[in-house]
Tab-separated table of C-alpha atoms and ligand atoms in Angstrom:
chain	number	residue	atom	x	y	z
A	837	MET	CA	-150.682	79.994	-222.322
A	838	CYS	CA	-147.379	80.441	-220.495
A	839	ALA	CA	-148.641	82.755	-218.080
A	840	THR	CA	-144.623	83.832	-217.403
A	841	CYS	CA	-143.353	83.972	-220.834
A	842	GLY	CA	-146.646	85.614	-222.820
A	843	CYS	CA	-146.645	84.297	-225.436
A	844	SER	CA	-149.543	84.275	-227.364
A	845	GLY	CA	-150.648	80.949	-227.346
A	846	HIS	CA	-154.711	79.925	-227.023
A	847	GLY	CA	-154.453	79.369	-223.380
A	848	SER	CA	-156.059	77.071	-221.530
A	849	GLY	CA	-160.087	77.950	-221.976
A	850	THR	CA	-162.742	78.076	-219.344
A	851	GLN	CA	-163.321	77.637	-216.078
A	852	ILE	CA	-166.506	76.759	-215.243
A	853	GLN	CA	-167.970	75.704	-211.452
A	854	PHE	CA	-170.750	73.673	-210.987
A	855	PHE	CA	-172.805	72.706	-207.545
A	856	VAL	CA	-173.117	68.983	-207.646
A	857	THR	CA	-175.656	67.433	-205.751
A	858	GLY	CA	-175.290	62.846	-205.535
A	859	TYR	CA	-171.425	62.739	-204.941
A	860	ASP	CA	-170.652	59.772	-202.956
A	861	GLY	CA	-167.040	58.580	-202.012
A	862	ASP	CA	-166.687	56.384	-205.648
A	863	ASN	CA	-168.746	58.475	-208.038
A	864	ALA	CA	-166.680	61.747	-207.641
A	865	LYS	CA	-163.459	59.825	-208.848
A	866	ILE	CA	-165.430	58.217	-211.789
A	867	ILE	CA	-166.952	61.765	-212.275
A	868	GLU	CA	-163.383	63.531	-212.727
A	869	GLU	CA	-161.741	60.966	-214.540
A	870	LYS	CA	-164.999	60.582	-217.098
A	871	LEU	CA	-164.418	64.479	-217.337
A	872	LEU	CA	-160.799	64.495	-217.980
A	873	GLY	CA	-161.594	61.598	-220.939
A	874	LEU	CA	-163.451	64.476	-222.586
A	875	ALA	CA	-160.952	66.055	-225.731
A	876	GLY	CA	-161.294	69.513	-224.311
A	877	VAL	CA	-160.894	69.026	-220.451
A	878	LEU	CA	-157.719	70.274	-219.124
A	879	HIS	CA	-158.413	69.986	-214.837
A	880	VAL	CA	-160.936	68.572	-212.278
A	881	HIS	CA	-161.339	69.826	-209.038
A	882	ILE	CA	-164.292	68.160	-207.387
A	883	HIS	CA	-164.770	68.590	-203.491
A	884	ALA	CA	-167.036	65.974	-202.522
A	885	HIS	CA	-168.889	66.797	-199.498
A	886	ASP	CA	-170.005	69.993	-200.795
A	887	GLY	CA	-170.201	69.242	-204.713
A	888	GLU	CA	-168.313	72.171	-205.786
A	889	THR	CA	-166.311	71.097	-208.731
A	890	THR	CA	-164.151	73.220	-210.689
A	891	ILE	CA	-163.065	72.603	-215.021
A	892	ASN	CA	-161.152	74.071	-216.505
A	893	TYR	CA	-162.105	73.347	-220.572
A	894	ASP	CA	-161.293	74.906	-224.023
A	895	PRO	CA	-164.631	75.620	-225.780
A	896	ALA	CA	-163.445	74.656	-228.832
A	897	LYS	CA	-162.867	71.661	-228.231
A	898	THR	CA	-165.845	69.858	-225.993
A	899	ARG	CA	-168.995	71.809	-225.571
A	900	LEU	CA	-170.695	72.553	-222.487
A	901	SER	CA	-173.496	70.142	-222.861
A	902	GLU	CA	-171.282	67.313	-223.067
A	903	ILE	CA	-169.504	67.861	-219.676
A	904	THR	CA	-173.406	68.235	-218.146
A	905	ALA	CA	-174.029	64.994	-220.280
A	906	VAL	CA	-171.417	63.328	-218.102
A	907	PHE	CA	-173.021	64.634	-214.634
A	908	GLU	CA	-176.443	63.375	-216.043
A	909	GLN	CA	-175.414	59.732	-217.302
A	910	LYS	CA	-174.224	59.128	-213.644
A	911	GLY	CA	-177.533	60.530	-212.265
A	912	LEU	CA	-176.330	64.061	-210.731
A	913	GLN	CA	-177.376	66.989	-210.628
A	914	ALA	CA	-175.467	69.925	-211.606
A	915	ALA	CA	-176.089	73.709	-211.270
A	916	ILE	CA	-174.036	76.103	-212.156
B	1256	MET	CA	-180.465	82.849	-246.372
B	1257	GLU	CA	-176.501	84.505	-246.653
B	1258	VAL	CA	-173.932	82.386	-244.858
B	1259	PRO	CA	-171.484	84.614	-242.506
B	1260	VAL	CA	-168.000	84.151	-243.874
B	1261	MET	CA	-165.844	83.412	-240.755
B	1262	GLU	CA	-162.463	85.136	-241.395
B	1263	ASN	CA	-159.618	84.690	-238.352
B	1264	ILE	CA	-161.623	81.767	-237.706
B	1265	LEU	CA	-158.099	79.979	-237.012
B	1266	GLY	CA	-155.497	82.538	-236.029
B	1267	SER	CA	-152.135	83.110	-238.190
B	1268	ASN	CA	-150.111	79.903	-236.635
B	1269	ASP	CA	-152.981	77.854	-237.398
B	1270	LYS	CA	-153.050	79.113	-241.004
B	1271	GLN	CA	-149.268	79.056	-241.458
B	1272	ALA	CA	-149.362	75.382	-239.930
B	1273	LEU	CA	-152.046	74.572	-242.426
B	1274	GLN	CA	-150.117	75.973	-245.263
B	1275	ASN	CA	-146.946	73.533	-243.761
B	1276	LYS	CA	-148.850	70.493	-243.644
B	1277	GLU	CA	-150.248	70.618	-247.226
B	1278	ILE	CA	-146.620	70.729	-248.087
B	1279	PHE	CA	-145.327	67.779	-246.130
B	1280	ASP	CA	-148.467	66.040	-247.521
B	1281	ARG	CA	-147.823	67.097	-251.193
B	1282	ASN	CA	-143.886	65.553	-250.948
B	1283	GLY	CA	-145.377	62.528	-248.791
B	1284	ILE	CA	-143.367	62.976	-245.844
B	1285	PHE	CA	-144.817	62.357	-242.104
B	1286	VAL	CA	-143.838	64.992	-239.629
B	1287	LEU	CA	-143.481	64.181	-235.983
B	1288	ASN	CA	-143.524	67.438	-233.505
B	1289	LEU	CA	-141.171	65.796	-230.349
B	1290	ILE	CA	-142.373	67.590	-226.986
B	1291	GLY	CA	-140.636	67.518	-223.725
B	1292	SER	CA	-139.297	68.872	-220.448
B	1293	PRO	CA	-135.675	70.278	-221.062
B	1294	GLY	CA	-133.904	66.913	-220.251
B	1295	SER	CA	-136.357	64.379	-220.923
B	1296	GLY	CA	-134.593	62.487	-223.342
B	1297	LYS	CA	-135.505	63.714	-226.965
B	1298	THR	CA	-132.560	64.548	-228.535
B	1299	SER	CA	-130.973	60.437	-227.286
B	1300	LEU	CA	-134.370	59.480	-228.507
B	1301	LEU	CA	-133.796	60.925	-232.019
B	1302	GLU	CA	-130.540	59.423	-231.857
B	1303	LYS	CA	-131.906	56.223	-231.243
B	1304	THR	CA	-134.953	56.585	-234.061
B	1305	ILE	CA	-132.010	57.277	-236.316
B	1306	VAL	CA	-129.689	54.636	-235.633
B	1307	SER	CA	-132.968	52.008	-236.478
B	1308	LEU	CA	-134.570	53.671	-239.178
B	1309	LYS	CA	-132.038	55.580	-241.197
B	1310	ASN	CA	-131.797	52.280	-244.065
B	1311	SER	CA	-135.560	51.767	-244.007
B	1312	LEU	CA	-136.585	55.837	-243.978
B	1313	LYS	CA	-134.866	59.150	-245.834
B	1314	MET	CA	-135.527	61.089	-242.556
B	1315	ALA	CA	-134.257	64.813	-241.359
B	1316	VAL	CA	-134.737	66.393	-238.005
B	1317	ILE	CA	-135.324	69.975	-237.270
B	1318	GLU	CA	-133.498	70.810	-234.080
B	1319	GLY	CA	-135.545	73.893	-232.004
B	1320	ASP	CA	-133.664	75.351	-229.075
B	1321	LEU	CA	-133.579	78.502	-227.527
B	1322	PHE	CA	-129.627	79.158	-228.158
B	1323	THR	CA	-126.654	76.896	-229.588
B	1324	ASN	CA	-126.332	74.385	-231.680
B	1325	LYS	CA	-126.033	71.303	-229.509
B	1326	ASP	CA	-128.044	68.954	-230.266
B	1327	ALA	CA	-128.608	69.538	-233.888
B	1328	ASP	CA	-124.350	68.565	-233.527
B	1329	ARG	CA	-125.070	65.514	-232.227
B	1330	ILE	CA	-127.753	64.767	-235.135
B	1331	ALA	CA	-125.402	65.863	-237.628
B	1332	GLY	CA	-122.943	62.855	-235.688
B	1333	CYS	CA	-126.096	60.566	-237.047
B	1334	ASN	CA	-125.543	61.440	-240.781
B	1335	VAL	CA	-128.825	62.832	-241.421
B	1336	PRO	CA	-129.860	66.003	-242.525
B	1337	VAL	CA	-130.506	68.524	-239.496
B	1338	ILE	CA	-131.288	72.620	-239.509
B	1339	GLN	CA	-131.220	73.909	-236.141
B	1340	ILE	CA	-133.607	76.728	-235.196
B	1341	ASN	CA	-132.490	78.940	-232.606
B	1342	THR	CA	-135.398	80.823	-231.077
B	1343	SER	CA	-133.303	83.481	-229.196
B	1344	GLY	CA	-135.109	83.112	-225.857
B	1345	GLY	CA	-138.450	81.789	-227.010
B	1346	CYS	CA	-140.225	78.851	-225.345
B	1347	HIS	CA	-141.289	76.991	-228.437
B	1348	LEU	CA	-141.389	76.524	-232.355
B	1349	ASP	CA	-143.762	78.032	-234.056
B	1350	ALA	CA	-145.509	77.468	-237.687
B	1351	MET	CA	-144.012	80.354	-239.413
B	1352	MET	CA	-140.366	79.196	-238.117
B	1353	ILE	CA	-140.746	76.132	-239.311
B	1354	LYS	CA	-142.050	77.345	-242.794
B	1355	ASN	CA	-138.752	79.464	-243.157
B	1356	VAL	CA	-136.784	76.587	-242.873
B	1357	ILE	CA	-138.284	73.817	-244.744
B	1358	GLY	CA	-136.795	75.505	-248.328
B	1359	LYS	CA	-133.871	73.872	-247.061
B	1360	LEU	CA	-134.945	70.466	-247.388
B	1361	ASN	CA	-134.902	68.226	-250.156
B	1362	LEU	CA	-138.473	67.401	-249.409
B	1363	ALA	CA	-139.148	65.346	-252.700
B	1364	GLN	CA	-136.567	63.107	-251.225
B	1365	LEU	CA	-137.653	62.490	-247.844
B	1366	ASP	CA	-140.184	59.711	-245.900
B	1367	LEU	CA	-139.931	61.544	-242.497
B	1368	ILE	CA	-139.222	64.578	-240.605
B	1369	ILE	CA	-138.799	64.501	-236.593
B	1370	ILE	CA	-138.798	68.476	-235.537
B	1371	GLU	CA	-137.247	68.656	-231.518
B	1372	ASN	CA	-139.236	71.406	-230.125
B	1373	VAL	CA	-138.182	73.329	-227.075
B	1374	GLY	CA	-137.599	71.532	-224.220
B	1375	ASN	CA	-140.680	73.250	-222.000
B	1376	LEU	CA	-144.121	70.660	-221.522
B	1377	VAL	CA	-145.726	74.332	-221.642
B	1378	CYS	CA	-146.302	76.249	-224.638
B	1379	PRO	CA	-144.726	73.713	-227.613
B	1380	ALA	CA	-147.785	71.865	-227.143
B	1381	GLU	CA	-150.323	75.505	-227.886
B	1382	PHE	CA	-148.414	75.650	-231.331
B	1383	ASN	CA	-149.610	73.690	-234.040
B	1384	ILE	CA	-146.626	73.598	-236.834
B	1385	GLY	CA	-147.737	71.913	-239.625
B	1386	GLU	CA	-147.104	68.017	-238.176
B	1387	ASP	CA	-149.117	64.766	-238.776
B	1388	ASN	CA	-148.791	63.856	-234.601
B	1389	LYS	CA	-147.284	65.117	-231.662
B	1390	ALA	CA	-145.083	63.077	-229.294
B	1391	VAL	CA	-144.536	63.769	-225.593
B	1392	VAL	CA	-141.246	62.457	-223.810
B	1393	LEU	CA	-141.537	62.579	-220.133
B	1394	SER	CA	-138.531	61.454	-217.839
B	1395	ILE	CA	-139.423	58.993	-215.225
B	1396	THR	CA	-137.068	61.495	-212.873
B	1397	GLU	CA	-139.436	64.041	-213.895
B	1398	GLY	CA	-142.341	62.401	-211.318
B	1399	ASP	CA	-145.729	60.574	-212.050
B	1400	ASP	CA	-147.554	63.594	-210.912
B	1401	LYS	CA	-146.326	65.053	-214.259
B	1402	PRO	CA	-149.594	64.251	-216.635
B	1403	LEU	CA	-152.135	66.085	-214.761
B	1404	LYS	CA	-150.084	69.072	-213.895
B	1405	TYR	CA	-149.442	69.725	-217.796
B	1406	PRO	CA	-152.404	68.000	-219.095
B	1407	LEU	CA	-152.378	69.824	-222.663
B	1408	ILE	CA	-149.286	67.870	-224.263
B	1409	PHE	CA	-150.880	64.850	-222.879
B	1410	LYS	CA	-153.991	65.332	-224.474
B	1411	GLU	CA	-152.480	66.380	-227.761
B	1412	ALA	CA	-150.106	63.578	-228.148
B	1413	ALA	CA	-150.594	60.576	-230.137
B	1414	THR	CA	-147.498	58.781	-228.417
B	1415	ALA	CA	-146.443	59.286	-225.110
B	1416	VAL	CA	-142.577	57.789	-224.444
B	1417	LEU	CA	-142.015	57.314	-220.621
B	1418	ASN	CA	-138.586	57.529	-220.683
B	1419	LYS	CA	-134.913	56.810	-218.443
B	1420	ILE	CA	-137.090	53.142	-217.193
B	1421	ASP	CA	-133.477	52.258	-216.294
B	1422	ILE	CA	-133.321	54.105	-213.273
B	1423	LEU	CA	-137.083	53.509	-212.467
B	1424	SER	CA	-135.768	51.369	-209.317
B	1425	PHE	CA	-133.893	54.665	-208.128
B	1426	THR	CA	-137.036	56.748	-208.375
B	1427	ASN	CA	-140.445	56.700	-207.000
B	1428	PHE	CA	-141.893	57.134	-209.843
B	1429	ASP	CA	-145.130	55.103	-209.839
B	1430	MET	CA	-145.936	53.607	-213.461
B	1431	LYS	CA	-148.799	52.156	-212.866
B	1432	ALA	CA	-150.504	55.655	-211.587
B	1433	ALA	CA	-148.318	57.675	-214.101
B	1434	ARG	CA	-150.395	55.205	-217.139
B	1435	HIS	CA	-153.715	55.628	-215.170
B	1436	ASP	CA	-153.828	59.128	-215.469
B	1437	ILE	CA	-152.575	59.647	-219.045
B	1438	THR	CA	-154.541	57.265	-220.393
B	1439	CYS	CA	-157.375	59.429	-218.635
B	1440	LEU	CA	-156.562	62.771	-219.944
B	1441	ASN	CA	-156.082	60.776	-223.754
B	1442	PRO	CA	-157.683	57.483	-224.000
B	1443	ALA	CA	-156.514	56.739	-227.217
B	1444	VAL	CA	-152.871	57.554	-226.467
B	1445	ASN	CA	-150.398	55.068	-227.132
B	1446	ILE	CA	-147.832	54.609	-224.272
B	1447	ILE	CA	-144.360	53.479	-224.688
B	1448	GLU	CA	-141.779	53.021	-221.527
B	1449	THR	CA	-138.328	53.360	-223.158
B	1450	SER	CA	-134.854	53.665	-221.798
B	1451	CYS	CA	-132.003	55.374	-224.265
B	1452	ARG	CA	-129.019	53.781	-222.575
B	1453	THR	CA	-130.483	49.675	-222.135
B	1454	ASP	CA	-132.557	50.630	-225.809
B	1455	ILE	CA	-135.508	49.159	-223.679
B	1456	GLY	CA	-138.603	49.850	-225.746
B	1457	ILE	CA	-136.757	51.659	-228.486
B	1458	ASP	CA	-137.869	49.164	-230.676
B	1459	LYS	CA	-141.795	49.390	-229.956
B	1460	TRP	CA	-141.237	53.376	-230.589
B	1461	THR	CA	-139.721	52.988	-233.905
B	1462	GLU	CA	-142.251	50.289	-234.920
B	1463	TRP	CA	-144.643	53.008	-233.732
B	1464	LEU	CA	-143.207	55.505	-235.945
B	1465	LYS	CA	-142.621	53.283	-238.906
B	1466	ASN	CA	-146.290	52.284	-239.298
B	1467	ALA	CA	-146.909	56.162	-238.901
B	1468	VAL	CA	-145.161	56.542	-241.515
B	1469	GLN	CA	-147.085	54.148	-244.120
B	1470	ILE	CA	-149.949	54.491	-243.189
B	1471	LYS	CA	-149.429	58.322	-244.405
B	1472	GLN	CA	-147.587	57.360	-247.264
B	1473	LYS	CA	-150.759	54.832	-247.978
B	1474	ARG	CA	-153.465	57.553	-247.739
B	1475	ILE	CA	-151.262	60.051	-250.023
B	1476	ASN	CA	-150.938	57.501	-252.437
B	1477	GLU	CA	-154.143	56.334	-252.337
B	1478	ARG	CA	-156.117	60.184	-253.222
C	1867	GTP	N1	-130.212	57.000	-217.798
C	1867	GTP	C1	-130.580	57.497	-218.525
C	1867	GTP	N2	-130.129	58.544	-219.090
C	1867	GTP	C2	-131.445	59.250	-220.418
C	1867	GTP	C3	-132.132	58.398	-221.134
C	1867	GTP	N3	-131.776	59.214	-222.214
C	1867	GTP	C4	-130.953	60.606	-221.745
C	1867	GTP	N4	-130.967	60.346	-220.903
C	1867	GTP	C5	-129.831	61.377	-220.345
C	1867	GTP	O1	-130.206	62.137	-219.994
C	1867	GTP	C6	-129.830	63.987	-220.643
C	1867	GTP	C7	-130.557	64.411	-221.415
C	1867	GTP	O2	-130.726	64.376	-222.400
C	1867	GTP	P1	-131.029	65.016	-224.026
C	1867	GTP	O3	-131.455	63.699	-224.962
C	1867	GTP	O4	-130.255	65.539	-224.176
C	1867	GTP	O5	-132.586	65.352	-223.516
C	1867	GTP	P2	-133.506	66.523	-224.232
C	1867	GTP	O6	-134.781	66.330	-223.657
C	1867	GTP	O7	-133.268	66.226	-225.650
C	1867	GTP	O8	-132.785	68.272	-223.683
C	1867	GTP	P3	-133.160	69.802	-223.971
C	1867	GTP	O9	-132.878	69.329	-225.927
C	1867	GTP	O10	-131.975	70.173	-223.516
C	1867	GTP	O11	-134.549	69.800	-223.578
C	1867	GTP	C8	-128.521	63.517	-220.799
C	1867	GTP	O12	-127.505	63.468	-220.162
C	1867	GTP	C9	-128.791	62.185	-221.261
C	1867	GTP	O13	-127.603	61.061	-221.607
C	1867	GTP	C10	-132.436	57.090	-220.289
C	1867	GTP	O14	-133.500	57.035	-221.397
C	1867	GTP	N5	-131.590	56.629	-219.417
C	1868	MG	MG1	-132.307	67.754	-227.065
């Protein structure tokens, strides 16, 4: 939703934060791009050094399990 | 077991958008919702599209602007039916606005309606208006960072037009980075580089559009 005009759009959904163990320089970028490719994921912000991963997504388009599957496929552990 | 009936599962805009789409489907019309920032080149692209497709497709245009008939006047100059919607400050078109004007068009006679949304990369992406596809126009003068900063429209669009490439060399727009980010957001998207000044890429754009119209009409005829 346009925050300044107050128009009644659906909004950009939910923000969720994970703490992920196992990031290195390369796989953080790969995870970010894979997450962005999910239909409902709008924004991904990863702090690779401490694993803090913030994701804005629309739960109507992408299930939480699809997001966690991305971490699992790369052998990373994500805790909420 | 009792199955709960989920009323209001769609918002009222989505319900109206579905009704609009049914009307368009019944008439075999492909509808494109054209979205982009102010000045990205939506009306210019429309003018080029009309010149290229007017003889092969029967088309009409709906123009959305906050105020003025300036864009509708430009389209009227191309001799296709055009309706101007003024939102009086509203930042996007919604499905009811479209419903209120489509009766003015001779729908049975049309193959294609292009709706130029209000110049805005944010809100129009959130409102379906009954379209088959959305397309986004990004001017390269806006910067290659825009897809990741305004992701929803790039996710929703079937085609992303990167316009004004005639002046690419005067900007710091990184085409490779922009293409990469758009494809990350939407792996299925079709990206077309255009210039409405020199006509580069306009053939690719009109080919995509013509193809989309044909696919829809074939699907409807097979029903
Ligand atoms: N150099 C160059 N200029 C362009 C191109 N396309 C459009 N323009 C210019 O950009 C300006 C804005 O173009 P419009 O087509 O009016 O843009 P718009 O997206 O319809 O703008 P709004 O309806 O106000 O949101 C005009 O001065 C056009 O001549 C292009 O490919 N190259
Ligand atoms: Mg315009």
